[in-house]
Structure formats: structure tokens, C-alpha cells
Amino acid sequence: MRIPYIAGNWKMNMTPSQGAALVKELAKQVKGCNAKVMVAPPFVTIPAVVEAAKGTNIIVAAQNINEHDSGAYTGEVSCEMLMDLGVGNVIIGHSERRIIYKESDELINAKVLKALSHNFDIVLCVGETLEEREAGKLEEVLSRQVNVGLKGVTASQMSAITIAYEPVWAIGTGKTATPEDANKAHAFIRSLVANLYGKKVAEETIIQYGGSVKPSNVKELMACEHIDGALVGGASLKAEQFVPIVRCGVLE
Ligand code: PEP
């Protein structure tokens, strides 16, 4: 049974006071909901959000980590620092990290292994650019991102890994993959996980869809066999948009 998992990536939005206020509002409105709910604030906003989320069902995650434990890495944040704040979840390999900050599959894999070594739960993002999709490279790109991203991850560690399929051309653009296209990509990702870890692990792996998810399109996406949740950017910044998305993930 795959529990629906709805996550909000706040990106570089929300000051500490804005973030705390949003989480208090979300907590009121998603109380008792049996979907897994996560928000990922910017680093400096995390302490206020952790405080506001105490005693609620909202998980607080980081948007990134460094692949080292400590040292001369100016501007970076380690797993240990996050753990000290009570954070044990992280998004790794978001397309904005891959494209703007030139994170390679190998670096992303090092971050995955580092996070697992500290018992973090991870949302590992994968997805093709429009250019790659139009060149017929969808499966090649997803295979590389999944196989390299998960290199050295054991079958038992896969319970800590959620995969987010986020076609880059659908992020923040208002364009959503059709449910059929998204489901096809999710099924392919599940087959990659099955090749690596066997059918049982693949059946248990949560695969989120991300890319302009809104209250108006979440239902048809979530109805697809292989779509188990959503990673939401823009629509996670307002309770009136994020709550209906979370509610759609509620188990009947
Ligand atoms: C994201 O950043 O992961 C994302 C999917 O953004 P948006 O929902 O705004 O497209």
C-alpha cells in the first residue's frame, strides 16, 4: 500500500515569520489527514517552521544538503546541522539544482548516500528537459538519473527514498504533463527501480509527480496507477491552493 505523499517545495520564498504563519494555517486545515504532508522551506526559515510544525502531521524538509559532513565549504549546510534542528528529510537533485547550480548525477548520488548515512528520508528528483523529450531521450535521461542517483543504495534503504518525476518543461510554466504521459514516465521509473531492486521494492516505492500541480489538475494526476503523490512548487505557497492538493491525496 503506497500512502499518498504531497510535498511543497517553497524554493527561495517565505521569510521565517511568513513560513511559520503558513505552516500554522496548513496544520489547522490538514489535521487528521492521512496523506503524508511535507514542506521544504529555505534553510533560514527552517527553525521557525520546525517550531510551528511541532505536534502537527507536517514534515519539514530541507531543499538541499552538502555531500560532506563538515569543513571548508562556504555557504553550505550539512546533514548534522539539519538534524540538530530536528530535520530528517531532504529534497535532492531538484532540476533547479541540476541546471542552475550544475549538479551532476554523481554529485546528486554523493548527496543521496550522505543523507542515507544520517538516516534521512529523501525525495530524489528526476526529469527531462523539453529538448531531451523532443529528441526522444526521455527514457535515456530517466535511466541515467535513476541508476546513477541510486548507485550504492541498498534495497532496504529504498524505504527512505521517494522519487519525484518532474519534467523540467512543466516546472513553474503552467504546463502540466498529460496524466497519460506522466503515468507512462512513472511506470518507466518503477520498472527501473524493479530492475535494480526487484518487483516488491518497486511496488512499494512512492513516485511523486511535479510540474505545475494545482487544485484543478491534481485529481486526474493522482488517479493514475503509478502516481502516488505530488511535489508542488508555486501552489505550495498559499494554504488555499496547497490544502485542496493535500486533500486530494487523502485515502478513501
Ligand atoms: C517544483 O519546483 O518542484 C515544482 C514542481 O514547481 P511548480 O509546481 O511551481 O511547477
Coordinates of N, CA and C and ligand atoms in Angstrom, one line a residue:
M1 N 0.8 -1.2 0.0 CA 0.0 0.0 0.0 C 0.9 1.3 0.0
R2 N 0.7 2.1 -1.0 CA 1.6 3.3 -1.1 C 0.7 4.4 -0.6
I3 N 1.2 5.0 0.6 CA 0.5 6.2 1.2 C 0.7 7.4 0.3
P4 N -0.3 8.1 -0.1 CA -0.1 9.3 -0.9 C 0.8 10.3 -0.1
Y5 N 1.7 10.9 -0.9 CA 2.7 11.8 -0.3 C 2.7 13.2 -1.1
I6 N 2.3 14.2 -0.4 CA 2.2 15.5 -1.0 C 3.3 16.5 -0.4
A7 N 4.1 17.0 -1.2 CA 5.2 17.8 -0.7 C 5.2 19.2 -1.3
G8 N 5.5 20.2 -0.5 CA 5.6 21.6 -1.0 C 7.1 22.1 -1.0
N9 N 7.6 22.4 -2.1 CA 8.9 23.0 -2.2 C 8.8 24.5 -2.3
W10 N 9.2 25.2 -1.2 CA 9.0 26.6 -1.2 C 10.1 27.4 -2.0
K11 N 11.1 26.7 -2.4 CA 12.2 27.3 -3.1 C 12.7 28.6 -2.3
M12 N 13.1 29.7 -3.0 CA 13.6 30.8 -2.3 C 12.5 31.8 -2.0
N13 N 11.5 31.3 -1.3 CA 10.3 32.1 -0.9 C 10.0 31.8 0.6
M14 N 9.4 32.8 1.3 CA 9.0 32.6 2.7 C 10.1 33.0 3.7
T15 N 9.9 34.1 4.3 CA 10.8 34.5 5.4 C 10.4 33.6 6.6
P16 N 11.2 33.6 7.7 CA 10.8 32.8 8.8 C 9.4 33.1 9.4
S17 N 9.1 34.4 9.5 CA 7.7 34.6 10.0 C 6.6 34.3 9.1
Q18 N 6.9 34.5 7.8 CA 5.8 34.1 6.8 C 5.7 32.5 6.8
G19 N 6.8 31.8 6.8 CA 6.8 30.4 6.8 C 6.1 29.8 8.0
A20 N 6.3 30.4 9.2 CA 5.7 29.9 10.4 C 4.2 30.1 10.3
A21 N 3.8 31.3 9.8 CA 2.3 31.6 9.7 C 1.7 30.6 8.7
L22 N 2.3 30.3 7.6 CA 1.7 29.4 6.6 C 1.6 28.0 7.2
V23 N 2.6 27.5 7.9 CA 2.5 26.2 8.5 C 1.5 26.1 9.6
K24 N 1.3 27.1 10.3 CA 0.2 27.1 11.4 C -1.1 26.9 10.7
E25 N -1.3 27.7 9.6 CA -2.6 27.6 8.8 C -2.8 26.2 8.2
L26 N -1.7 25.7 7.6 CA -1.8 24.4 7.0 C -2.1 23.3 8.0
A27 N -1.4 23.4 9.1 CA -1.6 22.4 10.2 C -3.1 22.4 10.6
K28 N -3.7 23.5 10.7 CA -5.2 23.5 11.1 C -6.0 22.8 10.0
Q29 N -5.6 23.1 8.8 CA -6.5 22.6 7.7 C -6.2 21.2 7.3
V30 N -5.0 20.6 7.5 CA -4.8 19.3 7.1 C -4.7 18.3 8.3
K31 N -5.1 18.8 9.4 CA -5.2 18.0 10.7 C -6.0 16.7 10.4
G32 N -5.4 15.5 10.8 CA -6.1 14.3 10.7 C -6.1 13.7 9.3
C33 N -5.5 14.4 8.4 CA -5.5 13.9 7.0 C -4.4 12.7 7.0
N34 N -4.8 11.7 6.3 CA -3.9 10.5 6.3 C -2.9 10.4 5.1
A35 N -2.8 11.5 4.3 CA -1.7 11.6 3.4 C -0.5 12.1 4.1
K36 N 0.7 11.8 3.6 CA 1.9 12.3 4.2 C 2.1 13.7 3.6
V37 N 2.3 14.7 4.5 CA 2.4 16.1 4.0 C 3.8 16.6 4.4
M38 N 4.5 17.2 3.5 CA 5.8 17.8 3.8 C 5.9 19.2 3.2
V39 N 6.7 20.1 3.9 CA 7.1 21.3 3.3 C 8.6 21.5 3.4
A40 N 9.1 22.1 2.4 CA 10.6 22.3 2.3 C 10.9 23.8 2.2
P41 N 11.1 24.5 3.4 CA 11.4 25.9 3.4 C 12.9 26.1 3.1
P42 N 13.3 27.4 2.8 CA 14.7 27.8 2.7 C 15.4 27.5 4.0
F43 N 16.7 27.3 4.0 CA 17.4 27.0 5.3 C 17.1 27.9 6.4
V44 N 17.1 29.2 6.2 CA 17.0 30.1 7.4 C 15.6 30.1 7.9
T45 N 14.6 29.7 7.1 CA 13.2 29.6 7.5 C 12.9 28.3 8.3
I46 N 13.8 27.3 8.2 CA 13.5 26.0 8.8 C 13.3 26.1 10.3
P47 N 14.1 26.8 11.1 CA 13.9 26.7 12.6 C 12.5 27.2 12.9
A48 N 12.0 28.3 12.4 CA 10.7 28.8 12.7 C 9.6 27.9 12.2
V49 N 9.8 27.2 11.1 CA 8.8 26.3 10.6 C 8.8 25.0 11.5
V50 N 10.0 24.5 11.9 CA 10.0 23.4 12.7 C 9.2 23.6 14.0
E51 N 9.4 24.8 14.6 CA 8.8 25.2 15.8 C 7.2 25.2 15.6
A52 N 6.8 25.8 14.5 CA 5.4 26.0 14.2 C 4.8 24.6 13.8
A53 N 5.6 23.7 13.3 CA 5.0 22.4 12.9 C 5.0 21.3 14.1
K54 N 5.6 21.7 15.2 CA 5.6 20.8 16.4 C 4.2 20.3 16.7
G55 N 4.1 19.0 16.9 CA 2.8 18.4 17.3 C 1.8 18.3 16.2
T56 N 2.2 18.6 15.0 CA 1.3 18.5 13.8 C 1.8 17.3 12.9
N57 N 1.0 17.1 11.9 CA 1.4 16.0 11.0 C 2.2 16.5 9.8
I58 N 2.8 17.7 9.9 CA 3.5 18.2 8.8 C 5.0 17.9 9.0
I59 N 5.6 17.3 7.9 CA 7.0 17.0 7.9 C 7.8 18.2 7.4
V60 N 8.9 18.6 8.0 CA 9.7 19.7 7.5 C 11.0 19.1 6.8
A61 N 11.3 19.6 5.6 CA 12.4 19.1 4.9 C 13.3 20.2 4.5
A62 N 14.6 19.9 4.2 CA 15.5 20.8 3.5 C 15.4 20.7 2.0
Q63 N 15.8 21.7 1.3 CA 15.7 21.7 -0.2 C 17.0 21.1 -0.8
N64 N 18.0 21.0 0.1 CA 19.4 20.6 -0.4 C 20.2 20.3 0.8
I65 N 21.3 19.5 0.6 CA 22.3 19.4 1.6 C 23.7 19.4 0.9
N66 N 24.7 19.5 1.7 CA 26.1 19.3 1.2 C 26.4 17.8 1.3
E67 N 27.3 17.3 0.4 CA 27.6 15.9 0.4 C 28.7 15.6 1.4
H68 N 29.2 16.6 2.1 CA 30.3 16.3 3.2 C 29.7 16.5 4.6
D69 N 30.4 16.1 5.6 CA 29.9 16.2 6.9 C 30.2 17.6 7.5
S70 N 31.3 18.2 7.2 CA 31.7 19.5 7.7 C 32.9 20.0 7.0
G71 N 33.4 21.2 7.2 CA 34.6 21.6 6.6 C 34.5 22.9 5.8
A72 N 35.5 23.2 5.0 CA 35.6 24.4 4.3 C 34.8 24.4 3.0
Y73 N 33.5 24.6 3.2 CA 32.5 24.6 2.1 C 31.6 25.8 2.3
T74 N 32.1 27.0 2.0 CA 31.4 28.2 2.3 C 30.0 28.3 1.7
G75 N 29.1 28.6 2.6 CA 27.7 28.8 2.1 C 26.9 27.5 2.1
E76 N 27.5 26.4 2.6 CA 26.8 25.1 2.5 C 26.2 24.7 3.9
V77 N 25.4 23.7 3.9 CA 24.7 23.2 5.1 C 24.8 21.7 5.1
S78 N 25.1 21.2 6.3 CA 25.3 19.7 6.4 C 24.1 19.0 7.0
C79 N 24.1 17.7 6.9 CA 23.0 16.9 7.5 C 23.0 17.1 9.0
E80 N 24.2 17.1 9.6 CA 24.3 17.2 11.0 C 23.6 18.5 11.5
M81 N 23.8 19.6 10.8 CA 23.2 20.9 11.2 C 21.7 20.8 11.2
L82 N 21.2 20.1 10.1 CA 19.7 20.0 10.0 C 19.2 19.0 11.1
M83 N 19.9 18.0 11.4 CA 19.5 17.0 12.4 C 19.4 17.8 13.8
D84 N 20.3 18.7 14.0 CA 20.3 19.5 15.3 C 19.0 20.3 15.4
L85 N 18.4 20.6 14.2 CA 17.1 21.4 14.2 C 15.9 20.4 14.2
G86 N 16.2 19.1 14.2 CA 15.1 18.2 14.2 C 14.6 17.8 12.8
V87 N 15.4 18.1 11.8 CA 15.1 17.9 10.4 C 15.7 16.6 9.9
G88 N 15.0 15.7 9.3 CA 15.5 14.4 8.8 C 15.0 14.1 7.5
N89 N 14.6 15.1 6.7 CA 14.1 14.9 5.4 C 14.7 15.9 4.4
V90 N 15.0 15.5 3.2 CA 15.6 16.4 2.3 C 15.2 16.1 0.8
I91 N 15.1 17.2 0.0 CA 14.9 17.1 -1.4 C 16.3 17.1 -2.1
I92 N 16.6 16.1 -2.9 CA 17.9 16.1 -3.6 C 17.7 16.0 -5.1
G93 N 18.5 16.8 -5.8 CA 18.5 16.7 -7.3 C 17.4 17.4 -8.0
H94 N 16.9 18.4 -7.3 CA 15.8 19.2 -8.0 C 16.4 19.8 -9.3
S95 N 15.6 20.0 -10.3 CA 16.1 20.4 -11.6 C 16.7 21.8 -11.5
E96 N 16.3 22.6 -10.5 CA 16.9 23.9 -10.4 C 18.4 23.8 -9.9
R97 N 18.6 22.8 -9.0 CA 20.0 22.5 -8.6 C 20.8 21.9 -9.7
R98 N 20.1 21.0 -10.5 CA 20.9 20.4 -11.6 C 21.3 21.4 -12.7
I99 N 20.3 22.3 -13.0 CA 20.5 23.2 -14.2 C 21.2 24.4 -13.7
I100 N 20.7 25.1 -12.7 CA 21.3 26.4 -12.4 C 22.7 26.2 -11.7
Y101 N 22.7 25.2 -10.8 CA 23.9 25.1 -10.0 C 24.8 23.9 -10.5
K102 N 24.4 23.4 -11.7 CA 25.3 22.4 -12.4 C 25.5 21.2 -11.6
E103 N 24.6 20.7 -10.8 CA 24.8 19.5 -10.0 C 24.7 18.3 -11.0
S104 N 25.8 17.4 -10.9 CA 25.8 16.3 -11.8 C 25.1 15.1 -11.1
D105 N 24.8 14.1 -11.9 CA 24.2 12.8 -11.3 C 25.2 12.3 -10.3
E106 N 26.5 12.4 -10.5 CA 27.4 11.8 -9.5 C 27.4 12.6 -8.2
L107 N 27.3 13.9 -8.3 CA 27.2 14.7 -7.0 C 25.9 14.4 -6.3
I108 N 24.8 14.3 -7.1 CA 23.5 14.0 -6.5 C 23.6 12.7 -5.8
N109 N 24.2 11.7 -6.4 CA 24.4 10.4 -5.8 C 25.2 10.5 -4.5
A110 N 26.2 11.3 -4.5 CA 27.0 11.5 -3.2 C 26.1 12.1 -2.1
K111 N 25.2 13.0 -2.5 CA 24.3 13.6 -1.5 C 23.3 12.6 -1.0
V112 N 22.8 11.8 -1.9 CA 21.9 10.7 -1.5 C 22.6 9.8 -0.5
L113 N 23.8 9.4 -0.8 CA 24.5 8.4 0.1 C 24.8 9.1 1.5
K114 N 25.2 10.4 1.4 CA 25.4 11.1 2.7 C 24.1 11.2 3.5
A115 N 23.1 11.6 2.9 CA 21.8 11.7 3.6 C 21.4 10.4 4.2
L116 N 21.5 9.3 3.4 CA 21.1 8.0 3.9 C 22.0 7.6 5.1
S117 N 23.3 8.0 5.1 CA 24.2 7.6 6.2 C 23.8 8.3 7.5
H118 N 23.0 9.4 7.3 CA 22.4 10.0 8.5 C 20.9 9.7 8.7
N119 N 20.5 8.7 8.1 CA 19.1 8.2 8.2 C 18.0 9.2 7.8
F120 N 18.4 10.0 6.8 CA 17.4 11.0 6.3 C 16.4 10.2 5.3
D121 N 15.2 10.8 5.2 CA 14.3 10.4 4.2 C 14.5 11.4 3.0
I122 N 14.5 10.9 1.8 CA 14.9 11.7 0.6 C 13.8 11.7 -0.4
V123 N 13.6 12.9 -1.0 CA 12.9 13.0 -2.3 C 13.9 13.2 -3.3
L124 N 14.1 12.2 -4.2 CA 15.1 12.3 -5.3 C 14.4 12.7 -6.6
C125 N 14.7 13.9 -7.1 CA 14.0 14.4 -8.3 C 14.7 14.0 -9.6
V126 N 13.9 13.6 -10.5 CA 14.4 13.3 -11.8 C 13.5 13.9 -12.9
G127 N 13.9 14.1 -14.1 CA 13.1 14.6 -15.1 C 13.8 15.2 -16.3
E128 N 13.2 15.1 -17.4 CA 13.9 15.5 -18.7 C 13.5 17.0 -19.1
T129 N 14.4 17.6 -19.8 CA 14.1 18.9 -20.4 C 13.3 18.7 -21.6
L130 N 12.7 19.8 -22.1 CA 11.9 19.8 -23.3 C 12.8 19.3 -24.5
E131 N 14.0 19.8 -24.6 CA 14.9 19.4 -25.6 C 15.1 17.9 -25.6
E132 N 15.4 17.4 -24.4 CA 15.6 15.9 -24.3 C 14.4 15.1 -24.7
R133 N 13.2 15.6 -24.3 CA 11.9 14.9 -24.6 C 11.7 14.9 -26.1
E134 N 11.9 16.1 -26.7 CA 11.7 16.2 -28.2 C 12.7 15.4 -29.0
A135 N 13.9 15.2 -28.4 CA 14.9 14.4 -29.1 C 14.7 12.9 -28.8
G136 N 13.6 12.5 -28.2 CA 13.3 11.1 -27.9 C 14.2 10.5 -26.9
K137 N 14.7 11.4 -26.0 CA 15.7 10.9 -25.0 C 15.1 10.7 -23.6
L138 N 13.8 10.7 -23.5 CA 13.2 10.6 -22.2 C 13.7 9.4 -21.3
E139 N 13.6 8.2 -22.0 CA 14.0 7.0 -21.2 C 15.5 7.0 -20.9
E140 N 16.3 7.5 -21.8 CA 17.7 7.5 -21.6 C 18.0 8.4 -20.4
V141 N 17.4 9.6 -20.4 CA 17.7 10.6 -19.3 C 17.2 10.0 -17.9
L142 N 16.0 9.5 -17.9 CA 15.5 8.9 -16.7 C 16.3 7.8 -16.2
S143 N 16.7 6.9 -17.1 CA 17.6 5.7 -16.7 C 18.9 6.2 -16.1
R144 N 19.5 7.2 -16.7 CA 20.7 7.7 -16.2 C 20.5 8.3 -14.8
Q145 N 19.5 9.2 -14.7 CA 19.3 9.9 -13.4 C 18.9 8.9 -12.3
V146 N 18.1 7.9 -12.6 CA 17.8 6.9 -11.5 C 18.9 6.0 -11.2
N147 N 19.6 5.5 -12.2 CA 20.6 4.5 -12.0 C 21.8 5.1 -11.3
V148 N 22.2 6.3 -11.8 CA 23.4 6.9 -11.1 C 23.0 7.5 -9.8
G149 N 21.8 8.1 -9.7 CA 21.4 8.7 -8.4 C 21.3 7.7 -7.3
L150 N 20.9 6.5 -7.7 CA 20.7 5.4 -6.6 C 21.9 4.5 -6.5
K151 N 23.0 4.8 -7.2 CA 24.2 3.9 -7.1 C 24.6 3.7 -5.6
G152 N 24.8 2.5 -5.2 CA 25.3 2.2 -3.9 C 24.1 2.2 -2.8
V153 N 22.9 2.5 -3.3 CA 21.8 2.4 -2.3 C 21.3 1.0 -2.3
T154 N 21.1 0.5 -1.1 CA 20.7 -0.9 -1.0 C 19.1 -1.0 -1.0
A155 N 18.7 -2.3 -1.2 CA 17.2 -2.5 -1.3 C 16.5 -2.0 0.0
S156 N 17.2 -2.3 1.1 CA 16.5 -2.0 2.4 C 16.5 -0.4 2.6
Q157 N 17.4 0.3 2.0 CA 17.5 1.7 2.1 C 16.4 2.4 1.2
M158 N 15.8 1.6 0.3 CA 14.8 2.2 -0.6 C 13.6 2.7 0.1
S159 N 13.3 2.2 1.3 CA 12.1 2.6 2.0 C 12.3 4.1 2.4
A160 N 13.5 4.6 2.4 CA 13.8 6.0 2.7 C 13.7 6.9 1.5
I161 N 13.6 6.3 0.3 CA 13.6 7.1 -0.9 C 12.3 7.2 -1.6
T162 N 11.9 8.5 -1.9 CA 10.8 8.8 -2.7 C 11.4 9.4 -4.0
I163 N 10.8 9.0 -5.1 CA 11.3 9.6 -6.4 C 10.3 10.6 -6.9
A164 N 10.7 11.8 -7.3 CA 9.8 12.8 -7.8 C 10.1 12.9 -9.3
Y165 N 9.1 12.6 -10.1 CA 9.3 12.8 -11.6 C 8.8 14.2 -11.9
E166 N 9.7 15.0 -12.3 CA 9.4 16.4 -12.6 C 9.9 16.8 -14.0
P167 N 9.1 16.7 -15.1 CA 9.5 17.1 -16.4 C 9.9 18.6 -16.3
V168 N 11.1 18.9 -16.6 CA 11.6 20.3 -16.4 C 10.8 21.4 -17.1
W169 N 10.2 21.0 -18.3 CA 9.4 21.9 -19.0 C 8.1 22.2 -18.4
A170 N 7.7 21.5 -17.4 CA 6.4 21.7 -16.7 C 6.6 22.4 -15.4
I171 N 7.8 22.7 -15.0 CA 8.0 23.3 -13.7 C 7.9 24.8 -13.8
G172 N 6.9 25.3 -13.0 CA 6.7 26.8 -13.0 C 6.3 27.4 -14.3
T173 N 5.8 26.6 -15.2 CA 5.5 27.1 -16.5 C 4.0 27.2 -16.7
G174 N 3.2 26.5 -15.9 CA 1.8 26.4 -16.1 C 1.5 25.2 -17.0
K175 N 2.5 24.6 -17.6 CA 2.3 23.4 -18.5 C 2.4 22.2 -17.6
T176 N 1.4 21.3 -17.7 CA 1.5 20.0 -17.0 C 1.6 18.9 -18.0
A177 N 2.3 17.9 -17.6 CA 2.3 16.7 -18.5 C 0.9 16.1 -18.5
T178 N 0.4 15.5 -19.6 CA -0.9 14.9 -19.5 C -0.8 13.8 -18.5
P179 N -1.9 13.4 -17.8 CA -1.9 12.3 -16.9 C -1.3 11.1 -17.6
E180 N -1.7 10.8 -18.8 CA -1.2 9.6 -19.5 C 0.3 9.7 -19.7
D181 N 0.9 10.8 -20.1 CA 2.3 10.9 -20.3 C 3.0 10.8 -18.9
A182 N 2.5 11.5 -17.9 CA 3.1 11.4 -16.6 C 3.1 9.9 -16.1
N183 N 1.9 9.3 -16.2 CA 1.8 7.9 -15.8 C 2.8 7.0 -16.5
K184 N 3.0 7.2 -17.8 CA 3.9 6.4 -18.6 C 5.4 6.6 -18.0
A185 N 5.7 7.8 -17.8 CA 7.1 8.1 -17.2 C 7.2 7.4 -15.9
H186 N 6.2 7.5 -15.0 CA 6.2 6.9 -13.7 C 6.4 5.4 -13.8
A187 N 5.6 4.8 -14.7 CA 5.7 3.4 -14.9 C 7.1 3.0 -15.3
F188 N 7.7 3.8 -16.2 CA 9.1 3.5 -16.6 C 10.1 3.6 -15.4
I189 N 9.9 4.6 -14.6 CA 10.7 4.8 -13.4 C 10.6 3.6 -12.5
R190 N 9.3 3.2 -12.3 CA 9.1 2.0 -11.5 C 9.8 0.7 -12.0
S191 N 9.8 0.6 -13.4 CA 10.5 -0.5 -14.0 C 12.0 -0.4 -13.8
L192 N 12.5 0.8 -13.7 CA 14.0 1.0 -13.4 C 14.3 0.5 -12.0
V193 N 13.4 0.9 -11.1 CA 13.6 0.5 -9.7 C 13.5 -1.0 -9.6
A194 N 12.5 -1.6 -10.3 CA 12.4 -3.1 -10.3 C 13.6 -3.8 -10.8
N195 N 14.2 -3.2 -11.9 CA 15.5 -3.8 -12.4 C 16.6 -3.7 -11.4
L196 N 16.6 -2.7 -10.6 CA 17.7 -2.5 -9.6 C 17.4 -3.3 -8.3
Y197 N 16.1 -3.4 -7.9 CA 15.9 -3.9 -6.5 C 14.8 -5.0 -6.5
G198 N 14.2 -5.3 -7.6 CA 13.1 -6.3 -7.6 C 11.8 -5.7 -7.6
K199 N 10.8 -6.5 -7.9 CA 9.4 -6.0 -8.0 C 8.8 -5.5 -6.7
K200 N 9.1 -6.2 -5.6 CA 8.5 -5.8 -4.3 C 8.9 -4.4 -4.0
V201 N 10.2 -4.1 -4.0 CA 10.6 -2.7 -3.7 C 10.0 -1.7 -4.7
A202 N 10.0 -2.1 -5.9 CA 9.4 -1.2 -6.9 C 7.9 -0.8 -6.6
E203 N 7.2 -1.9 -6.2 CA 5.8 -1.7 -6.0 C 5.6 -0.8 -4.7
E204 N 6.5 -0.8 -3.8 CA 6.4 0.0 -2.6 C 7.0 1.4 -2.7
T205 N 7.7 1.7 -3.8 CA 8.4 3.0 -3.9 C 7.3 4.0 -4.3
I206 N 7.3 5.1 -3.5 CA 6.4 6.3 -3.8 C 7.1 7.1 -4.9
I207 N 6.3 7.4 -6.0 CA 6.7 8.2 -7.0 C 5.8 9.4 -7.2
Q208 N 6.3 10.6 -6.8 CA 5.5 11.8 -6.9 C 5.6 12.4 -8.3
Y209 N 4.6 13.1 -8.7 CA 4.7 13.9 -9.9 C 4.9 15.4 -9.6
G210 N 5.7 16.1 -10.3 CA 5.9 17.5 -10.0 C 5.9 18.3 -11.3
G211 N 5.3 19.5 -11.4 CA 5.3 20.3 -12.6 C 3.9 21.0 -12.7
S212 N 3.8 22.2 -12.1 CA 2.6 23.0 -12.2 C 1.4 22.2 -11.7
V213 N 1.5 21.5 -10.6 CA 0.4 20.8 -10.0 C -0.5 21.9 -9.3
K214 N -1.8 21.8 -9.5 CA -2.7 22.8 -9.0 C -3.9 22.1 -8.4
P215 N -4.8 22.8 -7.7 CA -6.0 22.1 -7.2 C -6.8 21.6 -8.4
S216 N -6.7 22.3 -9.6 CA -7.6 21.9 -10.7 C -7.1 20.7 -11.5
N217 N -5.8 20.3 -11.3 CA -5.3 19.2 -12.1 C -4.9 18.0 -11.3
V218 N -4.9 18.2 -9.9 CA -4.3 17.1 -9.1 C -5.1 15.9 -9.1
K219 N -6.4 16.0 -9.2 CA -7.3 14.8 -9.1 C -7.0 13.8 -10.2
E220 N -6.9 14.3 -11.4 CA -6.7 13.4 -12.6 C -5.3 12.8 -12.6
L221 N -4.3 13.6 -12.0 CA -2.9 13.1 -11.9 C -2.9 12.0 -10.9
M222 N -3.5 12.2 -9.7 CA -3.5 11.3 -8.6 C -4.3 10.0 -8.9
A223 N -5.2 10.1 -9.9 CA -6.0 8.9 -10.3 C -5.2 7.9 -11.1
C224 N -4.0 8.3 -11.5 CA -3.2 7.4 -12.4 C -2.5 6.3 -11.5
E225 N -2.4 5.1 -12.1 CA -1.9 4.0 -11.3 C -0.6 4.2 -10.7
H226 N 0.3 4.9 -11.4 CA 1.7 4.9 -10.9 C 2.0 6.3 -10.2
I227 N 1.1 7.2 -10.1 CA 1.3 8.5 -9.5 C 0.8 8.4 -8.0
D228 N 1.8 8.6 -7.1 CA 1.5 8.3 -5.7 C 1.5 9.6 -4.8
G229 N 1.7 10.7 -5.5 CA 1.8 12.0 -4.7 C 2.2 13.1 -5.6
A230 N 2.5 14.2 -5.0 CA 2.9 15.4 -5.8 C 4.0 16.2 -5.1
L231 N 4.9 16.7 -5.9 CA 5.9 17.7 -5.4 C 5.5 19.0 -6.0
V232 N 5.1 19.9 -5.2 CA 4.4 21.2 -5.6 C 5.3 22.4 -5.3
G233 N 5.5 23.2 -6.3 CA 6.2 24.5 -6.1 C 5.3 25.6 -5.8
G234 N 5.0 26.4 -6.9 CA 4.2 27.6 -6.7 C 2.9 27.5 -5.9
A235 N 2.2 26.4 -6.1 CA 0.9 26.2 -5.4 C 1.1 25.8 -3.9
S236 N 2.3 25.6 -3.5 CA 2.5 25.2 -2.1 C 2.7 26.5 -1.2
L237 N 2.7 27.7 -1.8 CA 3.0 28.9 -1.1 C 1.7 29.5 -0.5
K238 N 0.6 29.0 -0.9 CA -0.7 29.5 -0.3 C -1.5 28.4 0.2
A239 N -2.0 28.5 1.4 CA -2.8 27.5 2.0 C -4.1 27.2 1.2
E240 N -4.7 28.2 0.6 CA -5.9 27.9 -0.2 C -5.6 27.1 -1.4
Q241 N -4.4 27.0 -1.9 CA -4.1 26.2 -3.0 C -3.5 24.8 -2.6
F242 N -2.6 24.9 -1.5 CA -2.0 23.6 -1.1 C -2.9 22.7 -0.4
V243 N -3.8 23.2 0.4 CA -4.7 22.3 1.2 C -5.6 21.5 0.2
P244 N -6.2 22.0 -0.8 CA -7.0 21.1 -1.7 C -6.1 20.1 -2.4
I245 N -4.9 20.4 -2.6 CA -4.0 19.4 -3.3 C -3.7 18.3 -2.3
V246 N -3.5 18.7 -1.0 CA -3.2 17.6 0.0 C -4.5 16.8 0.2
R247 N -5.6 17.4 0.2 CA -6.9 16.7 0.5 C -7.2 15.7 -0.6
C248 N -6.7 16.0 -1.8 CA -6.9 15.1 -2.9 C -6.0 13.8 -2.7
G249 N -5.0 13.9 -1.9 CA -4.2 12.8 -1.6 C -4.7 11.9 -0.5
V250 N -5.8 12.3 0.1 CA -6.3 11.6 1.3 C -6.9 10.2 0.8
L251 N -6.5 9.2 1.6 CA -7.0 7.9 1.3 C -8.5 7.8 1.5
E252 N -9.2 7.1 0.6 CA -10.7 7.0 0.9 C -10.9 6.0 2.0
Ligands
PEP1 C1 8.9 22.2 -8.3 O1 9.6 23.2 -8.1 O2 9.3 21.1 -7.8 C2 7.7 22.4 -9.0 C3 7.1 21.4 -9.4 O3 7.2 23.7 -9.2 P1 5.8 24.2 -9.8 O4 4.8 23.4 -9.0 O5 5.7 25.6 -9.5 O6 5.8 23.9 -11.2

